[in-house]
Short mmCIF file of N, CA and C in Angstrom, two decimals:
data_model
loop_
_atom_site.label_atom_id
_atom_site.label_comp_id
_atom_site.label_asym_id
_atom_site.label_seq_id
_atom_site.Cartn_x
_atom_site.Cartn_y
_atom_site.Cartn_z
N MET A 1 -33.91 -25.46 26.15
CA MET A 1 -32.68 -25.07 25.20
C MET A 1 -32.15 -25.89 24.43
N LEU A 2 -31.12 -25.05 23.42
CA LEU A 2 -30.26 -25.71 22.63
C LEU A 2 -29.00 -25.91 23.45
N ARG A 3 -28.64 -27.24 23.25
CA ARG A 3 -27.41 -27.75 23.88
C ARG A 3 -26.57 -27.87 22.76
N PRO A 4 -25.06 -27.49 23.00
CA PRO A 4 -23.97 -27.89 21.58
C PRO A 4 -23.85 -29.28 22.22
N ARG A 5 -23.36 -29.90 20.93
CA ARG A 5 -23.16 -31.38 20.57
C ARG A 5 -21.61 -31.37 20.21
N ILE A 6 -20.84 -32.06 21.05
CA ILE A 6 -19.63 -32.08 20.61
C ILE A 6 -19.11 -33.49 19.94
N PRO A 7 -18.78 -33.03 18.56
CA PRO A 7 -18.60 -34.04 17.72
C PRO A 7 -17.41 -35.20 18.27
N THR A 8 -17.99 -36.29 17.63
CA THR A 8 -16.81 -37.84 17.79
C THR A 8 -16.25 -37.82 16.70
N ASN A 9 -14.89 -37.74 16.84
CA ASN A 9 -13.95 -38.32 15.99
C ASN A 9 -14.09 -39.84 15.64
N PRO A 10 -14.26 -40.39 14.19
CA PRO A 10 -14.56 -41.37 13.88
C PRO A 10 -13.08 -42.28 13.88
N MET A 11 -13.16 -43.33 14.25
CA MET A 11 -11.83 -44.25 14.20
C MET A 11 -11.38 -44.29 12.77
N PRO A 12 -10.09 -44.42 12.72
CA PRO A 12 -9.60 -44.55 11.48
C PRO A 12 -9.93 -45.89 10.99
N THR A 13 -10.25 -46.03 9.52
CA THR A 13 -10.73 -47.26 8.75
C THR A 13 -9.61 -48.04 7.80
N GLY A 14 -8.40 -47.29 7.61
CA GLY A 14 -7.49 -48.06 6.59
C GLY A 14 -6.60 -48.68 7.95
N VAL A 15 -5.56 -49.24 7.14
CA VAL A 15 -4.59 -49.81 7.91
C VAL A 15 -3.42 -48.44 8.40
N VAL A 16 -3.09 -48.60 9.73
CA VAL A 16 -2.36 -47.82 10.63
C VAL A 16 -1.06 -48.27 10.87
N THR A 17 0.15 -47.60 10.35
CA THR A 17 1.54 -48.10 10.86
C THR A 17 1.68 -47.54 12.02
N PRO A 18 2.24 -48.04 12.75
CA PRO A 18 3.25 -47.27 14.07
C PRO A 18 4.15 -46.46 13.38
N PRO A 19 4.67 -45.01 13.99
CA PRO A 19 5.67 -44.59 13.69
C PRO A 19 6.77 -45.04 13.96
N THR A 20 7.85 -45.07 13.08
CA THR A 20 9.08 -45.42 13.33
C THR A 20 10.15 -44.48 13.81
N ALA A 21 11.04 -44.85 14.39
CA ALA A 21 12.07 -43.79 15.06
C ALA A 21 13.19 -43.59 13.79
N ILE A 22 13.38 -42.25 13.68
CA ILE A 22 14.35 -42.02 12.33
C ILE A 22 15.61 -41.82 13.19
N GLU A 23 16.63 -42.64 12.65
CA GLU A 23 18.20 -42.56 13.32
C GLU A 23 18.89 -41.47 12.63
N PRO A 24 19.38 -40.71 13.38
CA PRO A 24 20.34 -39.41 12.63
C PRO A 24 21.66 -40.46 11.81
N THR A 25 21.83 -39.66 10.62
CA THR A 25 22.89 -40.29 9.99
C THR A 25 24.23 -38.99 9.99
N ALA A 26 25.38 -39.60 9.62
CA ALA A 26 26.71 -38.55 9.65
C ALA A 26 26.57 -38.02 8.14
N VAL A 27 26.71 -36.45 8.25
CA VAL A 27 26.65 -35.80 7.29
C VAL A 27 28.25 -35.41 7.07
N VAL A 28 28.97 -35.86 5.96
CA VAL A 28 30.10 -35.71 5.38
C VAL A 28 30.29 -34.29 4.89
N GLN A 29 30.92 -33.22 5.35
CA GLN A 29 31.32 -31.96 4.53
C GLN A 29 32.16 -31.88 3.74
N PRO A 30 32.02 -31.61 2.45
CA PRO A 30 33.06 -31.79 1.29
C PRO A 30 34.07 -30.43 1.60
N PRO A 31 35.28 -30.55 1.34
CA PRO A 31 36.24 -29.25 1.79
C PRO A 31 35.70 -28.11 1.07
N ALA A 32 36.10 -26.97 1.69
CA ALA A 32 35.60 -25.62 1.23
C ALA A 32 36.43 -25.15 0.36
N ALA A 33 35.86 -24.69 -0.60
CA ALA A 33 36.68 -24.24 -1.62
C ALA A 33 36.85 -22.68 -1.74
N PRO A 34 37.94 -22.27 -2.17
CA PRO A 34 38.31 -20.73 -2.19
C PRO A 34 37.14 -19.86 -2.58
N ALA A 35 36.75 -18.70 -2.02
CA ALA A 35 35.77 -17.83 -2.11
C ALA A 35 36.28 -16.97 -3.48
N PRO A 36 35.07 -17.00 -4.88
CA PRO A 36 35.91 -16.14 -5.71
C PRO A 36 35.97 -14.49 -5.52
N VAL A 37 37.04 -14.12 -6.09
CA VAL A 37 37.30 -12.64 -5.54
C VAL A 37 36.49 -12.04 -6.79
N ALA A 38 35.48 -10.93 -6.56
CA ALA A 38 34.56 -10.06 -7.39
C ALA A 38 35.57 -9.25 -8.39
N PRO A 39 35.57 -9.17 -9.55
CA PRO A 39 36.43 -8.48 -10.25
C PRO A 39 36.09 -6.49 -10.01
N ALA A 40 36.88 -6.05 -9.95
CA ALA A 40 36.93 -4.66 -9.86
C ALA A 40 36.09 -4.19 -11.16
N PRO A 41 34.85 -2.94 -10.94
CA PRO A 41 34.07 -2.38 -11.55
C PRO A 41 35.02 -1.88 -12.42
N ALA A 42 34.37 -2.21 -14.11
CA ALA A 42 35.36 -0.97 -15.15
C ALA A 42 35.02 0.32 -15.27
N ARG A 43 33.65 0.54 -14.67
CA ARG A 43 33.09 2.14 -14.99
C ARG A 43 34.07 2.91 -14.17
N PRO A 44 34.38 3.90 -14.44
CA PRO A 44 34.87 4.93 -13.74
C PRO A 44 34.01 5.92 -12.82
N THR A 45 34.56 6.18 -11.85
CA THR A 45 33.90 7.08 -10.75
C THR A 45 33.11 8.03 -11.16
N VAL A 46 31.85 8.69 -10.75
CA VAL A 46 31.27 9.62 -11.12
C VAL A 46 32.04 10.90 -10.30
N GLN A 47 32.49 12.08 -10.90
CA GLN A 47 32.91 13.04 -10.61
C GLN A 47 32.18 14.18 -10.68
N LEU A 48 31.69 15.27 -9.83
CA LEU A 48 30.33 15.91 -9.53
C LEU A 48 31.57 17.33 -9.81
N THR A 49 31.19 18.37 -10.83
CA THR A 49 32.33 19.53 -10.74
C THR A 49 30.80 20.53 -10.46
N PRO A 50 31.39 21.83 -9.81
CA PRO A 50 30.63 22.72 -9.40
C PRO A 50 29.41 23.11 -10.38
N GLY A 51 29.71 23.32 -11.61
CA GLY A 51 28.75 23.32 -12.54
C GLY A 51 27.29 22.41 -12.65
N ALA A 52 28.17 20.97 -12.38
CA ALA A 52 27.03 20.30 -12.39
C ALA A 52 26.50 19.79 -11.00
N VAL A 53 26.75 20.28 -9.78
CA VAL A 53 25.89 20.40 -8.85
C VAL A 53 25.31 21.46 -8.79
N ILE A 54 25.60 22.65 -9.44
CA ILE A 54 24.42 23.71 -9.61
C ILE A 54 23.39 23.50 -10.59
N ALA A 55 23.49 22.88 -11.54
CA ALA A 55 22.56 22.06 -12.51
C ALA A 55 21.57 21.28 -11.60
N LEU A 56 21.98 20.18 -10.85
CA LEU A 56 21.21 19.39 -10.27
C LEU A 56 20.43 19.76 -9.26
N VAL A 57 21.06 21.01 -8.42
CA VAL A 57 20.13 21.69 -7.52
C VAL A 57 19.20 22.45 -8.21
N GLY A 58 19.40 23.29 -9.18
CA GLY A 58 18.64 24.13 -9.96
C GLY A 58 17.06 23.19 -10.34
N GLY A 59 17.74 22.05 -11.11
CA GLY A 59 17.02 21.00 -11.67
C GLY A 59 15.70 20.50 -10.92
N GLY A 60 16.38 20.17 -9.29
CA GLY A 60 15.61 19.81 -8.24
C GLY A 60 14.78 20.80 -8.03
N THR A 61 14.96 21.92 -7.77
CA THR A 61 14.07 22.97 -7.27
C THR A 61 13.06 23.01 -8.61
N ALA A 62 13.53 22.96 -9.88
CA ALA A 62 12.48 23.45 -10.82
C ALA A 62 11.36 22.12 -10.61
N VAL A 63 11.80 21.17 -10.32
CA VAL A 63 10.88 19.58 -10.09
C VAL A 63 9.72 20.07 -9.16
N VAL A 64 10.46 20.35 -7.79
CA VAL A 64 9.82 20.84 -6.51
C VAL A 64 8.78 21.76 -6.86
N LEU A 65 9.12 22.77 -7.38
CA LEU A 65 8.06 24.16 -7.64
C LEU A 65 7.11 23.50 -8.62
N VAL A 66 7.48 22.83 -9.81
CA VAL A 66 6.26 22.67 -10.72
C VAL A 66 5.26 21.15 -9.91
N VAL A 67 5.32 20.53 -9.08
CA VAL A 67 4.91 19.60 -8.50
C VAL A 67 4.09 20.31 -7.15
N CYS A 68 4.48 21.34 -6.77
CA CYS A 68 3.93 22.08 -5.78
C CYS A 68 2.75 22.62 -6.09
N ALA A 69 3.24 23.65 -7.60
CA ALA A 69 1.97 24.35 -8.25
C ALA A 69 1.33 23.25 -8.56
N VAL A 70 1.26 22.56 -9.18
CA VAL A 70 0.26 21.27 -9.42
C VAL A 70 -0.54 20.84 -8.38
N LEU A 71 -0.08 20.66 -7.34
CA LEU A 71 -0.86 20.22 -6.08
C LEU A 71 -1.71 21.31 -5.60
N VAL A 72 -0.93 22.44 -5.51
CA VAL A 72 -1.74 23.74 -5.08
C VAL A 72 -3.18 23.87 -6.04
N SER A 73 -2.80 23.99 -7.46
CA SER A 73 -3.81 23.99 -8.29
C SER A 73 -5.20 23.02 -8.15
N MET A 74 -4.66 21.80 -7.85
CA MET A 74 -5.63 20.66 -7.48
C MET A 74 -6.87 21.01 -6.18
N LEU A 75 -5.83 21.42 -5.44
CA LEU A 75 -6.45 21.93 -4.00
C LEU A 75 -7.62 23.04 -4.16
N LEU A 76 -6.91 23.91 -4.78
CA LEU A 76 -7.90 25.16 -5.01
C LEU A 76 -9.02 24.97 -6.33
N ALA A 77 -8.78 23.85 -6.85
CA ALA A 77 -9.90 23.48 -7.58
C ALA A 77 -11.13 22.75 -6.96
N VAL A 78 -10.49 21.77 -6.08
CA VAL A 78 -11.52 21.21 -5.20
C VAL A 78 -12.37 22.14 -4.13
N ALA A 79 -11.24 23.53 -3.71
CA ALA A 79 -12.31 24.27 -2.91
C ALA A 79 -13.11 25.00 -3.46
N ILE A 80 -13.03 25.47 -4.80
CA ILE A 80 -13.90 26.25 -5.68
C ILE A 80 -15.23 25.46 -5.89
N THR A 81 -14.91 24.12 -6.18
CA THR A 81 -15.90 23.37 -6.57
C THR A 81 -16.96 23.28 -5.52
N GLY A 82 -16.37 23.07 -4.31
CA GLY A 82 -16.66 22.84 -3.12
C GLY A 82 -18.13 24.18 -2.76
N ALA A 83 -17.05 25.23 -2.84
CA ALA A 83 -17.80 26.64 -2.54
C ALA A 83 -19.22 26.88 -3.88
N SER A 84 -18.93 26.36 -4.86
CA SER A 84 -20.14 26.82 -5.73
C SER A 84 -21.06 25.87 -5.55
N LEU A 85 -20.76 24.29 -5.32
CA LEU A 85 -21.84 23.32 -4.91
C LEU A 85 -22.96 24.02 -3.62
N ALA A 86 -21.94 24.73 -2.98
CA ALA A 86 -22.77 25.13 -1.46
C ALA A 86 -23.68 26.23 -2.00
N ILE A 87 -23.25 27.17 -2.84
CA ILE A 87 -23.92 28.61 -3.28
C ILE A 87 -25.42 27.68 -3.88
N CYS A 88 -24.79 27.02 -4.93
CA CYS A 88 -26.11 26.59 -5.65
C CYS A 88 -27.04 25.61 -4.70
N ALA A 89 -26.53 24.88 -3.75
CA ALA A 89 -27.55 24.17 -2.54
C ALA A 89 -28.60 25.38 -1.80
N LEU A 90 -27.60 26.61 -1.88
CA LEU A 90 -28.55 27.34 -0.70
C LEU A 90 -29.67 28.34 -1.90
N VAL A 91 -29.41 28.62 -3.07
CA VAL A 91 -29.96 29.19 -3.96
C VAL A 91 -31.45 28.07 -4.27
N ILE A 92 -30.90 26.86 -4.39
CA ILE A 92 -32.36 26.01 -4.74
C ILE A 92 -32.98 25.79 -3.24
N ARG A 93 -32.19 25.60 -2.11
CA ARG A 93 -33.25 25.97 -1.08
C ARG A 93 -34.11 26.53 -0.45
N SER A 94 -33.44 27.94 -1.06
CA SER A 94 -34.31 29.05 -0.91
C SER A 94 -35.60 29.30 -1.81
N LEU A 95 -35.32 28.98 -3.21
CA LEU A 95 -36.17 28.69 -4.18
C LEU A 95 -37.50 27.51 -3.89
N ILE A 96 -36.87 26.69 -3.02
CA ILE A 96 -37.91 25.56 -2.90
C ILE A 96 -38.68 26.18 -1.60
N THR A 97 -38.15 26.97 -0.69
CA THR A 97 -39.25 27.58 0.57
C THR A 97 -39.96 28.75 0.34
N ALA A 98 -39.71 29.35 -0.85
CA ALA A 98 -39.93 30.30 -1.17
C ALA A 98 -41.46 29.99 -2.06
N ASP A 99 -41.09 28.95 -3.16
CA ASP A 99 -42.11 28.40 -3.51
C ASP A 99 -43.18 27.81 -2.53
N THR A 100 -43.26 27.07 -1.59
CA THR A 100 -44.09 26.42 -0.83
C THR A 100 -44.63 27.48 0.41
N LYS A 101 -44.08 28.78 0.56
CA LYS A 101 -44.75 29.59 1.46
C LYS A 101 -45.88 30.58 0.20
N ARG A 102 -45.60 30.10 -0.75
CA ARG A 102 -46.74 31.11 -1.75
C ARG A 102 -47.82 30.36 -1.69
N HIS A 103 -47.82 28.98 -1.98
CA HIS A 103 -49.07 28.45 -1.73
C HIS A 103 -49.71 28.08 -0.40
#
């Protein structure tokens, strides 16, 4: 039978230098600078009025309704296409079986 052979690693051919020990050096930290203060935003804060809230809710509702209508119409298109293909397959199958019974 076949026996696996374990490869042997060849000896290095170049000049091999022994590893040297690295001595740690002292790290001098510079004095800490004061952290810069972020400037206050120049824009005023947004305040929603009751009319703006109603407009946002109405717009969000309209977007959700449109997206749902598109998704439902796509689902219906796929379902109608599948049903019509199934009916076509049944008609073609019945035509083929009827043709073979005649001969």
